[in-house]
JSON list of C-alpha atoms in Angstrom, two decimals:
[
{"chain": "A", "resi": 1, "resn": "GLU", "atom": "CA", "xyz": [57.00, 122.59, 68.02]},
{"chain": "A", "resi": 2, "resn": "ARG", "atom": "CA", "xyz": [53.49, 120.61, 67.24]},
{"chain": "A", "resi": 3, "resn": "ALA", "atom": "CA", "xyz": [54.92, 118.28, 65.21]},
{"chain": "A", "resi": 4, "resn": "LEU", "atom": "CA", "xyz": [57.52, 117.27, 67.52]},
{"chain": "A", "resi": 5, "resn": "ARG", "atom": "CA", "xyz": [54.41, 115.34, 69.43]},
{"chain": "A", "resi": 6, "resn": "PRO", "atom": "CA", "xyz": [53.56, 113.13, 71.07]},
{"chain": "A", "resi": 7, "resn": "SER", "atom": "CA", "xyz": [56.15, 113.19, 73.55]},
{"chain": "A", "resi": 8, "resn": "ALA", "atom": "CA", "xyz": [58.29, 110.20, 73.28]},
{"chain": "A", "resi": 9, "resn": "ASP", "atom": "CA", "xyz": [59.68, 110.59, 77.15]},
{"chain": "A", "resi": 10, "resn": "SER", "atom": "CA", "xyz": [58.52, 107.50, 78.12]},
{"chain": "A", "resi": 11, "resn": "PHE", "atom": "CA", "xyz": [60.46, 105.64, 75.56]},
{"chain": "A", "resi": 12, "resn": "SER", "atom": "CA", "xyz": [64.03, 104.03, 76.50]},
{"chain": "A", "resi": 13, "resn": "SER", "atom": "CA", "xyz": [67.11, 106.23, 75.64]},
{"chain": "A", "resi": 14, "resn": "GLU", "atom": "CA", "xyz": [67.64, 103.87, 72.67]},
{"chain": "A", "resi": 15, "resn": "PHE", "atom": "CA", "xyz": [64.63, 105.33, 71.11]},
{"chain": "A", "resi": 16, "resn": "GLN", "atom": "CA", "xyz": [64.37, 109.17, 72.27]},
{"chain": "A", "resi": 17, "resn": "ARG", "atom": "CA", "xyz": [64.68, 111.96, 69.47]},
{"chain": "A", "resi": 18, "resn": "GLN", "atom": "CA", "xyz": [67.84, 113.19, 68.60]},
{"chain": "A", "resi": 19, "resn": "PHE", "atom": "CA", "xyz": [68.76, 115.75, 66.05]},
{"chain": "A", "resi": 20, "resn": "ARG", "atom": "CA", "xyz": [72.03, 116.81, 64.20]},
{"chain": "A", "resi": 21, "resn": "VAL", "atom": "CA", "xyz": [72.61, 120.87, 63.89]},
{"chain": "A", "resi": 22, "resn": "CYS", "atom": "CA", "xyz": [75.37, 122.23, 62.13]},
{"chain": "A", "resi": 23, "resn": "ASP", "atom": "CA", "xyz": [75.96, 125.79, 60.96]},
{"chain": "A", "resi": 24, "resn": "ALA", "atom": "CA", "xyz": [74.55, 126.72, 57.25]},
{"chain": "A", "resi": 25, "resn": "LYS", "atom": "CA", "xyz": [78.30, 127.47, 56.09]},
{"chain": "A", "resi": 26, "resn": "GLU", "atom": "CA", "xyz": [79.35, 124.31, 57.51]},
{"chain": "A", "resi": 27, "resn": "PHE", "atom": "CA", "xyz": [76.94, 122.28, 55.53]},
{"chain": "A", "resi": 28, "resn": "VAL", "atom": "CA", "xyz": [77.20, 123.98, 52.39]},
{"chain": "A", "resi": 29, "resn": "SER", "atom": "CA", "xyz": [80.87, 123.64, 52.63]},
{"chain": "A", "resi": 30, "resn": "SER", "atom": "CA", "xyz": [81.31, 119.85, 53.39]},
{"chain": "A", "resi": 31, "resn": "PHE", "atom": "CA", "xyz": [78.04, 118.28, 52.46]},
{"chain": "A", "resi": 32, "resn": "SER", "atom": "CA", "xyz": [78.66, 115.79, 49.59]},
{"chain": "A", "resi": 33, "resn": "SER", "atom": "CA", "xyz": [75.98, 113.45, 47.82]},
{"chain": "A", "resi": 34, "resn": "ASP", "atom": "CA", "xyz": [76.81, 111.13, 44.94]},
{"chain": "A", "resi": 35, "resn": "ARG", "atom": "CA", "xyz": [73.10, 110.14, 45.17]},
{"chain": "A", "resi": 36, "resn": "SER", "atom": "CA", "xyz": [73.80, 106.26, 45.88]},
{"chain": "A", "resi": 37, "resn": "HIS", "atom": "CA", "xyz": [71.17, 106.18, 48.38]},
{"chain": "A", "resi": 38, "resn": "MET", "atom": "CA", "xyz": [68.80, 106.66, 45.64]},
{"chain": "A", "resi": 39, "resn": "GLU", "atom": "CA", "xyz": [69.53, 103.64, 43.86]},
{"chain": "A", "resi": 40, "resn": "ASN", "atom": "CA", "xyz": [66.45, 101.59, 44.09]},
{"chain": "A", "resi": 41, "resn": "SER", "atom": "CA", "xyz": [63.98, 104.54, 43.99]},
{"chain": "A", "resi": 42, "resn": "LYS", "atom": "CA", "xyz": [61.47, 104.16, 41.54]},
{"chain": "A", "resi": 43, "resn": "GLU", "atom": "CA", "xyz": [61.67, 108.30, 40.84]},
{"chain": "A", "resi": 44, "resn": "PRO", "atom": "CA", "xyz": [64.45, 109.30, 38.44]},
{"chain": "A", "resi": 45, "resn": "PRO", "atom": "CA", "xyz": [66.74, 111.64, 40.11]},
{"chain": "A", "resi": 46, "resn": "PRO", "atom": "CA", "xyz": [67.06, 115.10, 40.45]},
{"chain": "A", "resi": 47, "resn": "PHE", "atom": "CA", "xyz": [67.64, 116.78, 37.09]},
{"chain": "A", "resi": 48, "resn": "TYR", "atom": "CA", "xyz": [70.54, 119.35, 38.80]},
{"chain": "A", "resi": 49, "resn": "PRO", "atom": "CA", "xyz": [73.98, 118.02, 39.35]},
{"chain": "A", "resi": 50, "resn": "CYS", "atom": "CA", "xyz": [74.97, 116.31, 42.41]},
{"chain": "A", "resi": 51, "resn": "ILE", "atom": "CA", "xyz": [76.20, 118.26, 45.22]},
{"chain": "A", "resi": 52, "resn": "GLN", "atom": "CA", "xyz": [79.97, 117.77, 45.99]},
{"chain": "A", "resi": 53, "resn": "ALA", "atom": "CA", "xyz": [81.15, 120.41, 48.37]},
{"chain": "A", "resi": 54, "resn": "ASN", "atom": "CA", "xyz": [84.65, 119.04, 48.48]},
{"chain": "A", "resi": 55, "resn": "PRO", "atom": "CA", "xyz": [85.72, 116.96, 45.13]},
{"chain": "A", "resi": 56, "resn": "ASN", "atom": "CA", "xyz": [87.89, 114.32, 46.97]},
{"chain": "A", "resi": 57, "resn": "ILE", "atom": "CA", "xyz": [84.57, 113.20, 49.01]},
{"chain": "A", "resi": 58, "resn": "LYS", "atom": "CA", "xyz": [81.85, 111.89, 47.06]},
{"chain": "A", "resi": 59, "resn": "MET", "atom": "CA", "xyz": [79.48, 110.84, 49.56]},
{"chain": "A", "resi": 60, "resn": "ASN", "atom": "CA", "xyz": [79.31, 111.58, 53.10]},
{"chain": "A", "resi": 61, "resn": "LEU", "atom": "CA", "xyz": [75.18, 111.88, 53.63]},
{"chain": "A", "resi": 62, "resn": "ASP", "atom": "CA", "xyz": [76.07, 109.23, 56.67]},
{"chain": "A", "resi": 63, "resn": "SER", "atom": "CA", "xyz": [78.10, 111.51, 58.87]},
{"chain": "A", "resi": 64, "resn": "PHE", "atom": "CA", "xyz": [75.06, 113.82, 58.60]},
{"chain": "A", "resi": 65, "resn": "VAL", "atom": "CA", "xyz": [72.29, 111.70, 59.46]},
{"chain": "A", "resi": 66, "resn": "SER", "atom": "CA", "xyz": [74.39, 109.76, 62.22]},
{"chain": "A", "resi": 67, "resn": "MET", "atom": "CA", "xyz": [73.54, 110.27, 65.64]},
{"chain": "A", "resi": 68, "resn": "ASN", "atom": "CA", "xyz": [76.97, 109.38, 67.01]},
{"chain": "A", "resi": 69, "resn": "ALA", "atom": "CA", "xyz": [77.99, 112.67, 68.70]},
{"chain": "A", "resi": 70, "resn": "ASN", "atom": "CA", "xyz": [81.41, 111.73, 67.80]},
{"chain": "A", "resi": 71, "resn": "GLU", "atom": "CA", "xyz": [81.59, 111.54, 64.25]},
{"chain": "A", "resi": 72, "resn": "GLY", "atom": "CA", "xyz": [80.26, 114.05, 61.48]},
{"chain": "A", "resi": 73, "resn": "PRO", "atom": "CA", "xyz": [79.73, 117.89, 61.49]},
{"chain": "A", "resi": 74, "resn": "GLY", "atom": "CA", "xyz": [77.81, 120.09, 64.37]},
{"chain": "A", "resi": 75, "resn": "ILE", "atom": "CA", "xyz": [76.83, 119.06, 67.00]},
{"chain": "A", "resi": 76, "resn": "VAL", "atom": "CA", "xyz": [73.95, 116.43, 68.36]},
{"chain": "A", "resi": 77, "resn": "LEU", "atom": "CA", "xyz": [71.23, 117.34, 70.60]},
{"chain": "A", "resi": 78, "resn": "ASN", "atom": "CA", "xyz": [68.12, 115.50, 72.30]},
{"chain": "A", "resi": 79, "resn": "MET", "atom": "CA", "xyz": [64.91, 116.97, 72.47]},
{"chain": "A", "resi": 80, "resn": "ARG", "atom": "CA", "xyz": [65.09, 119.56, 75.36]},
{"chain": "A", "resi": 81, "resn": "GLU", "atom": "CA", "xyz": [68.31, 120.76, 74.06]},
{"chain": "A", "resi": 82, "resn": "PHE", "atom": "CA", "xyz": [66.98, 121.31, 70.61]},
{"chain": "A", "resi": 83, "resn": "MET", "atom": "CA", "xyz": [63.66, 123.24, 72.01]},
{"chain": "A", "resi": 84, "resn": "MET", "atom": "CA", "xyz": [66.14, 125.18, 73.85]},
{"chain": "A", "resi": 85, "resn": "LEU", "atom": "CA", "xyz": [68.11, 126.44, 71.09]},
{"chain": "A", "resi": 86, "resn": "THR", "atom": "CA", "xyz": [64.93, 126.64, 68.69]},
{"chain": "A", "resi": 87, "resn": "GLN", "atom": "CA", "xyz": [63.15, 129.00, 71.64]},
{"chain": "A", "resi": 88, "resn": "ILE", "atom": "CA", "xyz": [66.74, 131.12, 71.92]},
{"chain": "A", "resi": 89, "resn": "GLU", "atom": "CA", "xyz": [66.87, 131.69, 68.48]},
{"chain": "A", "resi": 90, "resn": "GLU", "atom": "CA", "xyz": [63.22, 132.60, 67.89]},
{"chain": "A", "resi": 91, "resn": "ALA", "atom": "CA", "xyz": [64.14, 135.24, 70.75]},
{"chain": "A", "resi": 92, "resn": "TRP", "atom": "CA", "xyz": [67.38, 136.47, 69.26]},
{"chain": "A", "resi": 93, "resn": "HIS", "atom": "CA", "xyz": [65.54, 137.06, 65.51]},
{"chain": "A", "resi": 94, "resn": "HIS", "atom": "CA", "xyz": [62.75, 138.69, 67.68]},
{"chain": "A", "resi": 95, "resn": "LEU", "atom": "CA", "xyz": [65.53, 141.40, 69.28]},
{"chain": "A", "resi": 96, "resn": "LYS", "atom": "CA", "xyz": [67.12, 141.97, 66.05]},
{"chain": "A", "resi": 97, "resn": "LEU", "atom": "CA", "xyz": [63.69, 143.09, 64.44]},
{"chain": "A", "resi": 98, "resn": "VAL", "atom": "CA", "xyz": [63.03, 145.06, 67.47]},
{"chain": "A", "resi": 99, "resn": "SER", "atom": "CA", "xyz": [66.38, 146.77, 67.53]},
{"chain": "A", "resi": 100, "resn": "GLN", "atom": "CA", "xyz": [66.02, 147.44, 63.42]},
{"chain": "A", "resi": 101, "resn": "GLU", "atom": "CA", "xyz": [62.47, 149.08, 64.34]},
{"chain": "A", "resi": 102, "resn": "ASN", "atom": "CA", "xyz": [64.21, 151.55, 67.35]},
{"chain": "A", "resi": 103, "resn": "GLN", "atom": "CA", "xyz": [66.95, 152.51, 65.00]},
{"chain": "A", "resi": 104, "resn": "GLU", "atom": "CA", "xyz": [63.84, 153.70, 62.20]}
]
């Protein structure tokens, strides 16, 4: 939460923070990168092979980076929605831990 400050509420809607959130299973089963976005990098590419979840799709990084809610995986959230989601996730995790402790 501290990393997401200072507030950008005073900025126009064009510059408001947005986050694309997708399920890990969806990410692993659909993300592909041929590393073409790294062509001008001074650093050598990673030693491991490119990520190709679908052999028919060489590159779809742009669909994961895009903040257009009508395209790409998952959902696009504004700052308020993202903060609510992370708080719900933290509460759910806490409830699971308490439940496990009560069962022991």
